[in-house]
Structure formats: structure tokens, C-alpha cells
CSV table of C-alpha atoms in Angstrom, one decimal:
chain,number,residue,atom,x,y,z
A,1,MET,CA,128.0,-156.9,-130.5
A,2,GLN,CA,127.6,-159.0,-127.4
A,3,THR,CA,131.0,-160.5,-127.9
A,4,ARG,CA,132.6,-157.0,-128.1
A,5,VAL,CA,130.9,-155.9,-124.9
A,6,PHE,CA,132.1,-159.1,-123.2
A,7,PHE,CA,135.7,-158.4,-124.1
A,8,ILE,CA,135.4,-154.8,-123.0
A,9,LEU,CA,134.1,-155.9,-119.6
A,10,ILE,CA,137.0,-158.4,-119.3
A,11,PHE,CA,139.5,-155.6,-120.2
A,12,LEU,CA,138.0,-153.3,-117.6
A,13,PHE,CA,138.1,-156.0,-115.0
A,14,ILE,CA,141.8,-156.7,-115.6
A,15,MET,CA,142.6,-153.0,-115.4
A,16,LEU,CA,140.6,-152.5,-112.2
A,17,PHE,CA,141.7,-155.7,-110.5
A,18,PRO,CA,145.2,-156.6,-111.7
A,19,MET,CA,146.8,-159.9,-110.6
A,20,ARG,CA,149.1,-159.5,-107.7
A,21,VAL,CA,152.7,-160.0,-108.7
A,22,ASN,CA,153.4,-162.0,-105.5
A,23,SER,CA,150.7,-164.6,-106.4
A,24,GLN,CA,153.1,-166.0,-108.9
A,25,ILE,CA,155.7,-167.6,-106.7
A,26,VAL,CA,158.9,-168.9,-108.2
A,27,THR,CA,160.5,-171.3,-105.8
A,28,GLY,CA,164.3,-171.6,-105.4
A,29,ALA,CA,164.2,-175.0,-107.2
A,30,GLU,CA,162.6,-173.4,-110.3
A,31,GLN,CA,165.4,-170.8,-110.6
A,32,MET,CA,167.8,-173.1,-112.3
A,33,ASP,CA,169.8,-170.3,-113.9
A,34,GLN,CA,170.9,-169.4,-110.4
A,35,TYR,CA,172.2,-172.8,-109.3
A,36,LEU,CA,172.9,-175.0,-112.4
A,37,PRO,CA,176.2,-173.3,-113.0
A,38,LEU,CA,177.2,-174.2,-109.4
A,39,LEU,CA,176.5,-177.9,-110.1
A,40,LYS,CA,178.2,-178.3,-113.5
A,41,GLY,CA,181.1,-180.6,-113.4
A,42,LYS,CA,180.5,-181.6,-109.8
A,43,ARG,CA,179.3,-184.7,-108.1
A,44,VAL,CA,175.9,-183.8,-106.5
A,45,GLY,CA,174.1,-185.4,-103.5
A,46,MET,CA,170.5,-184.4,-103.1
A,47,VAL,CA,168.5,-184.2,-99.9
A,48,VAL,CA,165.0,-184.3,-101.4
A,49,ASN,CA,161.6,-186.0,-101.1
A,50,HIS,CA,158.3,-186.1,-102.9
A,51,THR,CA,157.8,-182.3,-102.4
A,52,SER,CA,160.9,-181.6,-104.5
A,53,VAL,CA,159.1,-180.7,-107.7
A,54,VAL,CA,159.3,-178.0,-110.3
A,55,GLY,CA,157.2,-176.5,-113.0
A,56,ALA,CA,153.5,-176.7,-113.9
A,57,LYS,CA,153.8,-180.5,-114.4
A,58,GLN,CA,155.3,-180.9,-110.9
A,59,THR,CA,158.3,-182.9,-112.3
A,60,HIS,CA,160.6,-184.2,-109.6
A,61,LEU,CA,163.8,-182.2,-109.3
A,62,LEU,CA,165.9,-185.4,-109.5
A,63,ASP,CA,164.5,-186.3,-112.9
A,64,THR,CA,164.8,-182.6,-114.0
A,65,LEU,CA,168.5,-182.4,-113.2
A,66,LEU,CA,169.4,-185.7,-114.7
A,67,LYS,CA,167.8,-184.5,-118.0
A,68,ARG,CA,170.2,-181.5,-117.8
A,69,ASN,CA,173.2,-183.8,-117.5
A,70,ILE,CA,173.9,-183.0,-113.8
A,71,GLN,CA,175.9,-185.8,-112.2
A,72,ILE,CA,173.7,-186.9,-109.3
A,73,VAL,CA,175.6,-189.6,-107.3
A,74,LYS,CA,173.1,-190.2,-104.5
A,75,VAL,CA,169.9,-189.1,-102.8
A,76,PHE,CA,169.6,-188.7,-99.0
A,77,ALA,CA,166.1,-189.4,-97.8
A,78,PRO,CA,164.5,-187.8,-94.7
A,79,GLU,CA,161.6,-189.0,-92.5
A,80,HIS,CA,158.8,-190.5,-94.6
A,81,GLY,CA,161.3,-191.5,-97.3
A,82,PHE,CA,162.3,-190.3,-100.8
A,83,ARG,CA,158.7,-190.8,-102.1
A,84,GLY,CA,157.1,-189.6,-98.9
A,85,ASN,CA,155.0,-192.7,-98.2
A,86,ALA,CA,156.5,-194.0,-94.9
A,87,ASP,CA,154.5,-193.6,-91.7
A,88,ALA,CA,155.6,-191.2,-89.0
A,89,GLY,CA,158.5,-192.8,-87.0
A,90,GLU,CA,158.8,-195.7,-89.5
A,91,THR,CA,162.4,-196.6,-90.3
A,92,VAL,CA,163.5,-195.4,-93.8
A,93,LYS,CA,165.8,-197.9,-95.4
A,94,ASP,CA,168.7,-197.5,-97.9
A,95,GLY,CA,168.1,-198.6,-101.4
A,96,LYS,CA,167.8,-197.4,-105.0
A,97,ASP,CA,165.3,-195.3,-106.8
A,98,SER,CA,163.3,-197.6,-109.0
A,99,ARG,CA,163.0,-195.0,-111.7
A,100,THR,CA,166.6,-193.8,-112.0
A,101,GLY,CA,168.7,-196.4,-110.3
A,102,ILE,CA,170.3,-193.6,-108.1
A,103,PRO,CA,171.4,-194.9,-104.7
A,104,ILE,CA,169.2,-193.7,-101.8
A,105,VAL,CA,170.8,-193.2,-98.3
A,106,SER,CA,168.4,-193.0,-95.4
A,107,LEU,CA,168.7,-190.1,-92.9
A,108,TYR,CA,165.9,-191.4,-90.8
A,109,GLY,CA,166.5,-194.3,-88.5
A,110,ASP,CA,169.9,-195.2,-86.9
A,111,ASN,CA,171.7,-192.9,-89.4
A,112,LYS,CA,170.4,-189.3,-89.2
A,113,LYS,CA,173.6,-187.5,-90.3
A,114,PRO,CA,175.6,-188.2,-93.4
A,115,SER,CA,178.9,-189.9,-92.6
A,116,ALA,CA,182.3,-189.0,-94.0
A,117,THR,CA,182.2,-192.2,-96.1
A,118,GLN,CA,178.7,-191.3,-97.5
A,119,LEU,CA,180.0,-187.9,-98.5
A,120,LYS,CA,183.3,-189.0,-99.9
A,121,ASP,CA,182.1,-189.1,-103.5
A,122,VAL,CA,180.0,-185.9,-103.1
A,123,ASP,CA,181.2,-182.3,-103.9
A,124,VAL,CA,178.0,-180.4,-103.2
A,125,ILE,CA,174.7,-181.1,-101.4
A,126,LEU,CA,171.5,-179.8,-102.9
A,127,PHE,CA,168.7,-179.5,-100.3
A,128,ASP,CA,165.1,-179.0,-101.5
A,129,ILE,CA,162.3,-180.1,-99.1
A,130,GLN,CA,159.0,-178.3,-98.2
A,131,ASP,CA,158.8,-177.4,-94.5
A,132,VAL,CA,155.7,-176.5,-92.6
A,133,GLY,CA,157.2,-174.0,-90.1
A,134,ALA,CA,157.1,-176.1,-86.9
A,135,ARG,CA,160.2,-176.9,-84.8
A,136,PHE,CA,159.2,-180.5,-84.3
A,137,TYR,CA,158.7,-181.2,-88.0
A,138,THR,CA,161.8,-183.2,-88.6
A,139,TYR,CA,162.8,-182.1,-92.1
A,140,ILE,CA,164.6,-179.1,-90.4
A,141,SER,CA,166.4,-181.4,-88.1
A,142,THR,CA,167.7,-183.3,-91.1
A,143,MET,CA,168.8,-180.1,-92.6
A,144,TYR,CA,170.7,-179.2,-89.5
A,145,TYR,CA,172.6,-182.5,-89.5
A,146,VAL,CA,173.4,-182.2,-93.2
A,147,MET,CA,174.8,-178.7,-92.6
A,148,GLU,CA,176.9,-180.0,-89.8
A,149,ALA,CA,178.2,-182.9,-91.9
A,150,CYS,CA,179.0,-180.6,-94.8
A,151,ALA,CA,180.9,-178.3,-92.4
A,152,GLU,CA,182.9,-181.2,-90.9
A,153,ASN,CA,183.7,-182.7,-94.4
A,154,LYS,CA,184.3,-179.4,-96.2
A,155,LYS,CA,181.4,-179.9,-98.6
A,156,GLU,CA,179.3,-177.1,-100.2
A,157,MET,CA,175.6,-177.0,-99.6
A,158,ILE,CA,172.9,-175.2,-101.6
A,159,VAL,CA,169.4,-174.7,-100.1
A,160,LEU,CA,166.6,-174.1,-102.6
A,161,ASP,CA,164.0,-172.1,-100.7
A,162,ARG,CA,160.3,-172.7,-100.5
A,163,PRO,CA,157.5,-170.8,-98.7
A,164,ASN,CA,156.5,-171.3,-95.1
A,165,PRO,CA,152.8,-172.2,-95.1
A,166,CYS,CA,152.4,-171.6,-91.3
A,167,ASP,CA,154.3,-168.4,-91.1
A,168,TYR,CA,154.0,-167.4,-87.4
A,169,VAL,CA,156.5,-166.9,-84.5
A,170,ASP,CA,154.9,-168.4,-81.4
A,171,GLY,CA,155.4,-170.9,-78.6
A,172,PRO,CA,158.2,-171.6,-76.0
A,173,ILE,CA,161.9,-171.6,-77.0
A,174,LEU,CA,163.6,-175.0,-76.8
A,175,LYS,CA,166.0,-175.5,-73.8
A,176,PRO,CA,169.3,-177.4,-74.3
A,177,ALA,CA,168.2,-180.2,-71.9
A,178,TYR,CA,165.3,-181.0,-74.3
A,179,ARG,CA,167.2,-181.2,-77.5
A,180,SER,CA,166.2,-184.2,-79.7
A,181,PHE,CA,165.4,-185.0,-83.3
A,182,VAL,CA,162.0,-183.3,-82.8
A,183,GLY,CA,163.8,-180.2,-81.6
A,184,MET,CA,167.4,-179.5,-82.5
A,185,LEU,CA,167.5,-175.7,-82.3
A,186,PRO,CA,166.8,-173.0,-79.7
A,187,ILE,CA,163.8,-171.7,-81.6
A,188,PRO,CA,160.1,-171.5,-80.8
A,189,VAL,CA,157.4,-174.1,-81.8
A,190,LEU,CA,156.6,-171.9,-84.8
A,191,HIS,CA,159.8,-170.4,-86.0
A,192,GLY,CA,158.5,-168.0,-88.7
A,193,CYS,CA,161.3,-168.8,-91.2
A,194,THR,CA,161.7,-170.4,-94.6
A,195,ILE,CA,164.1,-173.2,-94.7
A,196,GLY,CA,166.6,-170.9,-96.4
A,197,GLU,CA,166.3,-168.3,-93.6
A,198,LEU,CA,166.6,-171.0,-91.0
A,199,ALA,CA,169.7,-172.4,-92.6
A,200,GLN,CA,171.3,-169.0,-92.5
A,201,MET,CA,170.4,-168.7,-88.9
A,202,ILE,CA,172.0,-172.0,-88.0
A,203,ASN,CA,175.2,-170.9,-89.7
A,204,GLY,CA,175.2,-167.3,-88.4
A,205,GLU,CA,174.4,-168.2,-84.8
A,206,GLY,CA,177.0,-170.9,-84.7
A,207,TRP,CA,174.5,-173.6,-83.8
A,208,ILE,CA,176.4,-176.4,-85.6
A,209,ALA,CA,179.0,-178.3,-83.6
A,210,ASN,CA,182.0,-176.9,-85.4
A,211,LYS,CA,181.4,-173.2,-84.7
A,212,LYS,CA,184.7,-172.0,-86.1
A,213,ASN,CA,184.1,-173.6,-89.5
A,214,PRO,CA,180.5,-173.0,-90.5
A,215,CYS,CA,178.8,-174.8,-93.4
A,216,SER,CA,179.7,-173.5,-96.9
A,217,LEU,CA,176.2,-172.4,-97.6
A,218,LYS,CA,174.3,-170.8,-100.5
A,219,VAL,CA,170.6,-170.1,-100.4
A,220,ILE,CA,168.6,-169.7,-103.6
A,221,PRO,CA,165.7,-167.4,-102.6
A,222,MET,CA,162.2,-167.4,-104.0
A,223,ILE,CA,160.6,-164.7,-106.1
A,224,GLY,CA,157.1,-163.4,-105.4
A,225,TRP,CA,156.6,-164.5,-101.8
A,226,LYS,CA,156.7,-162.4,-98.6
A,227,HIS,CA,156.2,-163.2,-95.0
A,228,GLY,CA,152.6,-163.6,-93.8
A,229,GLU,CA,151.4,-164.3,-97.3
A,230,PRO,CA,149.1,-167.4,-97.4
A,231,TYR,CA,150.5,-170.4,-99.3
A,232,SER,CA,148.6,-173.5,-100.2
A,233,LEU,CA,150.9,-176.5,-100.6
A,234,PRO,CA,150.5,-178.3,-104.0
A,235,ILE,CA,151.6,-181.6,-102.5
A,236,LYS,CA,151.0,-182.9,-99.0
A,237,PRO,CA,154.4,-182.6,-97.2
A,238,SER,CA,153.9,-185.9,-95.2
A,239,PRO,CA,151.3,-188.6,-95.0
A,240,ASN,CA,149.2,-187.0,-92.2
A,241,LEU,CA,149.2,-183.4,-93.4
A,242,PRO,CA,146.8,-183.7,-96.3
A,243,ASN,CA,145.6,-180.1,-96.6
A,244,ASP,CA,145.9,-176.5,-95.5
A,245,GLN,CA,143.7,-177.0,-92.4
A,246,SER,CA,145.9,-179.8,-91.1
A,247,ILE,CA,149.0,-177.7,-91.5
A,248,ARG,CA,147.3,-174.7,-89.8
A,249,LEU,CA,146.4,-176.9,-86.8
A,250,TYR,CA,149.5,-179.1,-86.8
A,251,ALA,CA,151.6,-177.2,-84.2
A,252,SER,CA,148.7,-176.9,-81.8
A,253,LEU,CA,147.6,-180.6,-82.1
A,254,CYS,CA,150.9,-182.3,-82.2
A,255,PRO,CA,151.4,-182.2,-78.4
A,256,PHE,CA,148.4,-184.6,-78.1
A,257,GLU,CA,150.7,-187.3,-79.5
A,258,ALA,CA,152.1,-187.5,-76.0
A,259,THR,CA,148.7,-188.5,-74.7
A,260,ARG,CA,146.0,-191.1,-75.5
A,261,ILE,CA,144.0,-188.6,-77.4
A,262,SER,CA,143.9,-189.3,-81.2
A,263,VAL,CA,144.6,-186.5,-83.6
A,264,GLY,CA,142.7,-188.4,-86.3
A,265,ARG,CA,145.5,-190.6,-87.6
A,266,GLY,CA,143.8,-193.5,-89.5
A,267,THR,CA,141.2,-191.1,-91.0
A,268,THR,CA,141.2,-189.0,-94.1
A,269,PHE,CA,141.3,-185.9,-91.9
A,270,PRO,CA,144.3,-186.2,-89.6
A,271,PHE,CA,145.3,-183.2,-87.5
A,272,GLN,CA,141.8,-181.8,-87.9
A,273,VAL,CA,139.9,-183.8,-85.3
A,274,LEU,CA,140.5,-184.9,-81.7
A,275,GLY,CA,139.1,-187.8,-79.7
A,276,ALA,CA,139.4,-190.9,-77.6
A,277,PRO,CA,137.2,-193.9,-76.8
A,278,ASN,CA,135.2,-192.1,-74.1
A,279,LYS,CA,132.0,-190.1,-74.5
A,280,LYS,CA,133.2,-187.4,-72.0
A,281,TYR,CA,135.3,-185.9,-74.8
A,282,GLY,CA,132.4,-184.8,-77.0
A,283,SER,CA,129.6,-185.9,-79.4
A,284,PHE,CA,131.6,-185.9,-82.6
A,285,THR,CA,132.8,-189.5,-83.5
A,286,PHE,CA,135.4,-191.1,-85.8
A,287,THR,CA,136.9,-194.5,-86.0
A,288,PRO,CA,140.6,-194.8,-86.9
A,289,ARG,CA,141.4,-197.4,-89.6
A,290,SER,CA,144.5,-198.8,-91.3
A,291,LEU,CA,144.8,-196.3,-94.2
A,292,PRO,CA,147.8,-196.8,-96.6
A,293,GLY,CA,149.0,-193.3,-97.6
A,294,PHE,CA,148.0,-191.9,-94.2
A,295,ASP,CA,148.7,-194.3,-91.2
A,296,LYS,CA,148.8,-198.1,-91.4
A,297,ASN,CA,148.6,-198.7,-87.6
A,298,PRO,CA,146.9,-195.7,-85.9
A,299,MET,CA,146.2,-195.4,-82.2
A,300,HIS,CA,142.7,-196.7,-81.2
A,301,LYS,CA,142.4,-198.6,-84.5
A,302,GLY,CA,138.9,-199.9,-85.0
A,303,ILE,CA,137.6,-198.2,-81.9
A,304,THR,CA,135.0,-195.4,-82.0
A,305,CYS,CA,136.5,-192.1,-80.7
A,306,TYR,CA,134.5,-189.2,-79.2
A,307,GLY,CA,135.7,-185.7,-79.4
A,308,GLU,CA,135.8,-182.5,-81.5
A,309,ASP,CA,135.7,-181.8,-85.2
A,310,LEU,CA,138.1,-178.9,-86.1
A,311,ARG,CA,137.8,-179.2,-89.9
A,312,ASN,CA,135.9,-175.9,-90.2
A,313,VAL,CA,137.5,-173.8,-87.4
A,314,THR,CA,138.9,-170.5,-88.8
A,315,ASP,CA,140.3,-168.7,-85.7
A,316,VAL,CA,143.6,-170.6,-85.4
A,317,ASN,CA,146.5,-168.3,-86.0
A,318,GLY,CA,149.8,-169.6,-84.8
A,319,PHE,CA,150.1,-171.8,-81.7
A,320,THR,CA,147.4,-172.3,-79.2
A,321,LEU,CA,147.0,-174.5,-76.1
A,322,ARG,CA,143.2,-174.1,-75.8
A,323,TYR,CA,142.4,-177.5,-77.3
A,324,PHE,CA,145.0,-179.2,-75.1
A,325,LEU,CA,143.8,-177.5,-71.9
A,326,ASN,CA,140.2,-178.4,-72.7
A,327,PHE,CA,140.8,-182.1,-73.2
A,328,TYR,CA,143.1,-182.1,-70.2
A,329,ARG,CA,140.3,-180.8,-68.0
A,330,LEU,CA,137.7,-183.1,-69.6
A,331,SER,CA,139.9,-186.1,-68.9
A,332,GLY,CA,140.0,-185.5,-65.1
A,333,GLU,CA,143.2,-187.6,-65.1
A,334,ASN,CA,145.7,-184.8,-64.0
A,335,ALA,CA,149.3,-186.0,-64.5
A,336,ALA,CA,148.2,-189.4,-66.0
A,337,PHE,CA,146.8,-187.5,-69.0
A,338,PHE,CA,150.4,-187.1,-70.1
A,339,SER,CA,150.9,-190.8,-71.0
A,340,ARG,CA,154.3,-189.9,-72.4
A,341,ALA,CA,155.4,-187.0,-70.3
A,342,ARG,CA,159.0,-186.9,-71.6
A,343,TRP,CA,157.8,-186.9,-75.2
A,344,PHE,CA,155.5,-183.9,-74.4
A,345,ASP,CA,158.5,-182.0,-72.9
A,346,LEU,CA,160.6,-182.8,-76.0
A,347,LEU,CA,157.8,-181.5,-78.3
A,348,MET,CA,157.5,-178.3,-76.2
A,349,GLY,CA,161.3,-178.0,-75.8
A,350,THR,CA,160.8,-177.5,-72.1
A,351,ASP,CA,159.1,-179.0,-69.0
A,352,SER,CA,157.7,-175.7,-67.9
A,353,VAL,CA,154.5,-176.0,-70.0
A,354,ARG,CA,153.6,-179.4,-68.6
A,355,LYS,CA,154.3,-178.2,-65.0
A,356,ALA,CA,152.2,-175.1,-65.5
A,357,ILE,CA,149.3,-177.2,-66.9
A,358,LEU,CA,149.5,-179.5,-63.8
A,359,LYS,CA,149.3,-176.4,-61.6
A,360,GLY,CA,146.1,-175.3,-63.3
A,361,GLU,CA,147.5,-172.2,-64.9
A,362,SER,CA,145.5,-170.5,-67.6
A,363,GLU,CA,146.6,-170.3,-71.3
A,364,GLU,CA,147.3,-166.6,-70.9
A,365,ALA,CA,149.6,-167.2,-67.9
A,366,ILE,CA,151.4,-170.0,-69.7
A,367,ARG,CA,151.8,-167.8,-72.9
A,368,ASN,CA,153.1,-164.9,-70.8
A,369,SER,CA,155.9,-167.1,-69.4
A,370,TRP,CA,157.7,-167.4,-72.8
A,371,GLN,CA,157.2,-163.9,-74.2
A,372,LYS,CA,160.6,-162.5,-73.1
A,373,GLU,CA,162.5,-165.3,-74.8
A,374,LEU,CA,160.2,-165.1,-77.8
A,375,GLN,CA,161.1,-161.4,-78.2
A,376,ASP,CA,164.8,-162.2,-78.0
A,377,TYR,CA,164.3,-164.8,-80.7
A,378,LYS,CA,162.5,-162.3,-83.0
A,379,GLU,CA,165.5,-160.0,-82.8
A,380,ILE,CA,167.8,-162.8,-83.9
A,381,ARG,CA,165.4,-163.8,-86.6
A,382,LYS,CA,165.4,-160.3,-88.1
A,383,LYS,CA,169.1,-160.7,-89.1
A,384,TYR,CA,168.3,-163.6,-91.4
A,385,LEU,CA,165.1,-162.7,-93.2
A,386,LEU,CA,165.2,-162.9,-96.9
A,387,TYR,CA,161.7,-161.6,-97.6
A,388,LYS,CA,159.7,-158.6,-96.4
């Protein structure tokens, strides 16, 4: 009798609270019926890393396609490498995948764009990397260069789409004078696009060098995801973004990398704390260490840092300057607080934010300064959205 009542209750629960369809996300990479026919009989180059996995067992896409007899001729590796274990800024070297023997060509270091020689034996490029929605996260810069190389060398490109886990549109628009590998496109700090939507925007807006001949592009969209829907990454996208909180705070804390304030590199909670070796910054303490898998040589290594613990903050939505402005005021250093002023401007995509901070302007005033351009960008973005 008790068993029967239990199953009746379960049935009623399911009827009253059905599972949301969009909770079952099918990534572009998992929709093989859509793109395997496009790869058959072709020599395939892959731009992938450790996030390029499919299925419940999280099998790497390279291994999956090889089992399906797709001819993979080489892998192009972005920042952090093919297996995703290189530190930020660390040179990624050419080599071979130890598991498959497939040649690996680095796209981080001196060579950021595939050359004509490197593409000579490739018919189609397959791009599948998890982005986090921030302009200075370099995977999208790699995608830009690969698109440009495909356009120049008349190669096809297929982008397998994945969700944007920090899906906001916020921050200043990048100015041409501040274009770099941490900002290739005239988009805000948080661009509010999936990589597939962004690829279509790059093509449609003529942002690649050869505007008359855009990249031959096909995007394989996802099923079951829509804009604004929370998404928890199953694999950390890079060594120092280990969880949802770090990704949520990443855009707002990354500008500190142009200062002597630590963002927690060398701890197990990077991009979730702030501090420096001075008690004026706060009572919370942490000590950066050499941590393989996170950061082997962090700033302030072995030195106690004082600051703020942000691991439990819940009111961060999008991009904020409040943490930066607070530490700037606490420092009392004025312009010297920007130990790498040019780097800060490159991350912001403009020098106007730094200059406004030096003038003592409020966050509200600084945010107001970029609203007109942000609205213009939102109108451009609408043309390329693949999801509601």
C-alpha cells in the first residue's frame, strides 16, 4: 500500500512540476547528424581544446570523430593549449596529441593565425570551444583569426555552438586604437552572444580584413537554450575559471590584472577574491602559491594578501566597476595604481575609463558615458541572434 501511494505521489509531482524542455541542452557538437555529412570525404582541421566534449561521458570531440572515420589532419590549439593546462599567457607549442598522434598547431604565441601553408592540406575547419562571454577572453580572438584565414584561403568553416554562461551586454565598446589579442572586435566587455552568433556578426559586419570575400561559414545551433538562461559549465574553460562564481565575476575582476592587486591566482578560488600585501585593503587574507592546474607562478607568491572575499556575493549581474573603484580609493596611489596603464586600456578597449577614474568620476557617470554606443551595438546584435 505504501509503495502504491509513493508512486502516486511521484506521478502527481511530475504532472504538476514537469521538467523544462530547455533544461536539456543539446550543444552544436552533439548534433552530429547536422554536420557529419559536411565532413565526409574532406580533410578536417579542428580548433578545439579540453572543453570540446560530447555526450554523458564527456568524450572529446576529436576522439569521437576519429571513431566515425572522419579524416582529421590536424588540431589548432588556442591559449591554454589543446588539453587546457597551460597558464594564462604561457606560450603554447606545436606538437602531437599523445593519444591519437594528430599534429597540433599552436595558435597562441608568435603564430595566432593559421598560415596558408598550415591550411594547405585542410578542406574545412571545425571550431568547437566553450566561451565565457567576455571580449578579452581570447578564444574569440582565435576564432576571428581562423575566420580571416579561412576567408583568405577559401576554406570552409563550421562553428559548433555552445551556451554563453555570462550572457549580458555591458561595458564600453572597443575603439580601433585599442585593438589587440585581448580585444579584436568593436564589441562591449560582455558581448551577450554565443560563439556562433558572434561568428555570424564578424562575417555580417565585415570585420575580417577581406570584407568582399567573407568566411564560408556554417553555424550548428544548439537545441534547448535561450538567452538569459543560466548555464553551469561542466568543465572549467581555462585554469583560473574553476566554477560559476569565477565566471560570473571574471569580467569585473579582470581589469585588476593591470594593477598589483591579486585576483586570487595561486589559490583554489581565483577570480573570487581580491587582495594585496597591505592591510589597508581588508581583513580577509589569502596567500598565493604555485598551484599546477591553476597558476604555477602567481603574483605575490608566498606573501599574505589582504583584501575581500567575493565567493559568496550574489548581486553581480554583468559588468561592474565597484570593486575596482573601491580598491583604487583604498590604495591612495592615484595614477600609480595602474601599474600597467596600457594593459588596462587594452582590456577596457578605450582609455576613457581610466581617465574618468583618475578624475574621480562615479561608477554611474562612467557607465553613462558608454550607453549610447552600447545601444547601437544592441541593434547590431539583434540581427545575428539565433536564440530567443
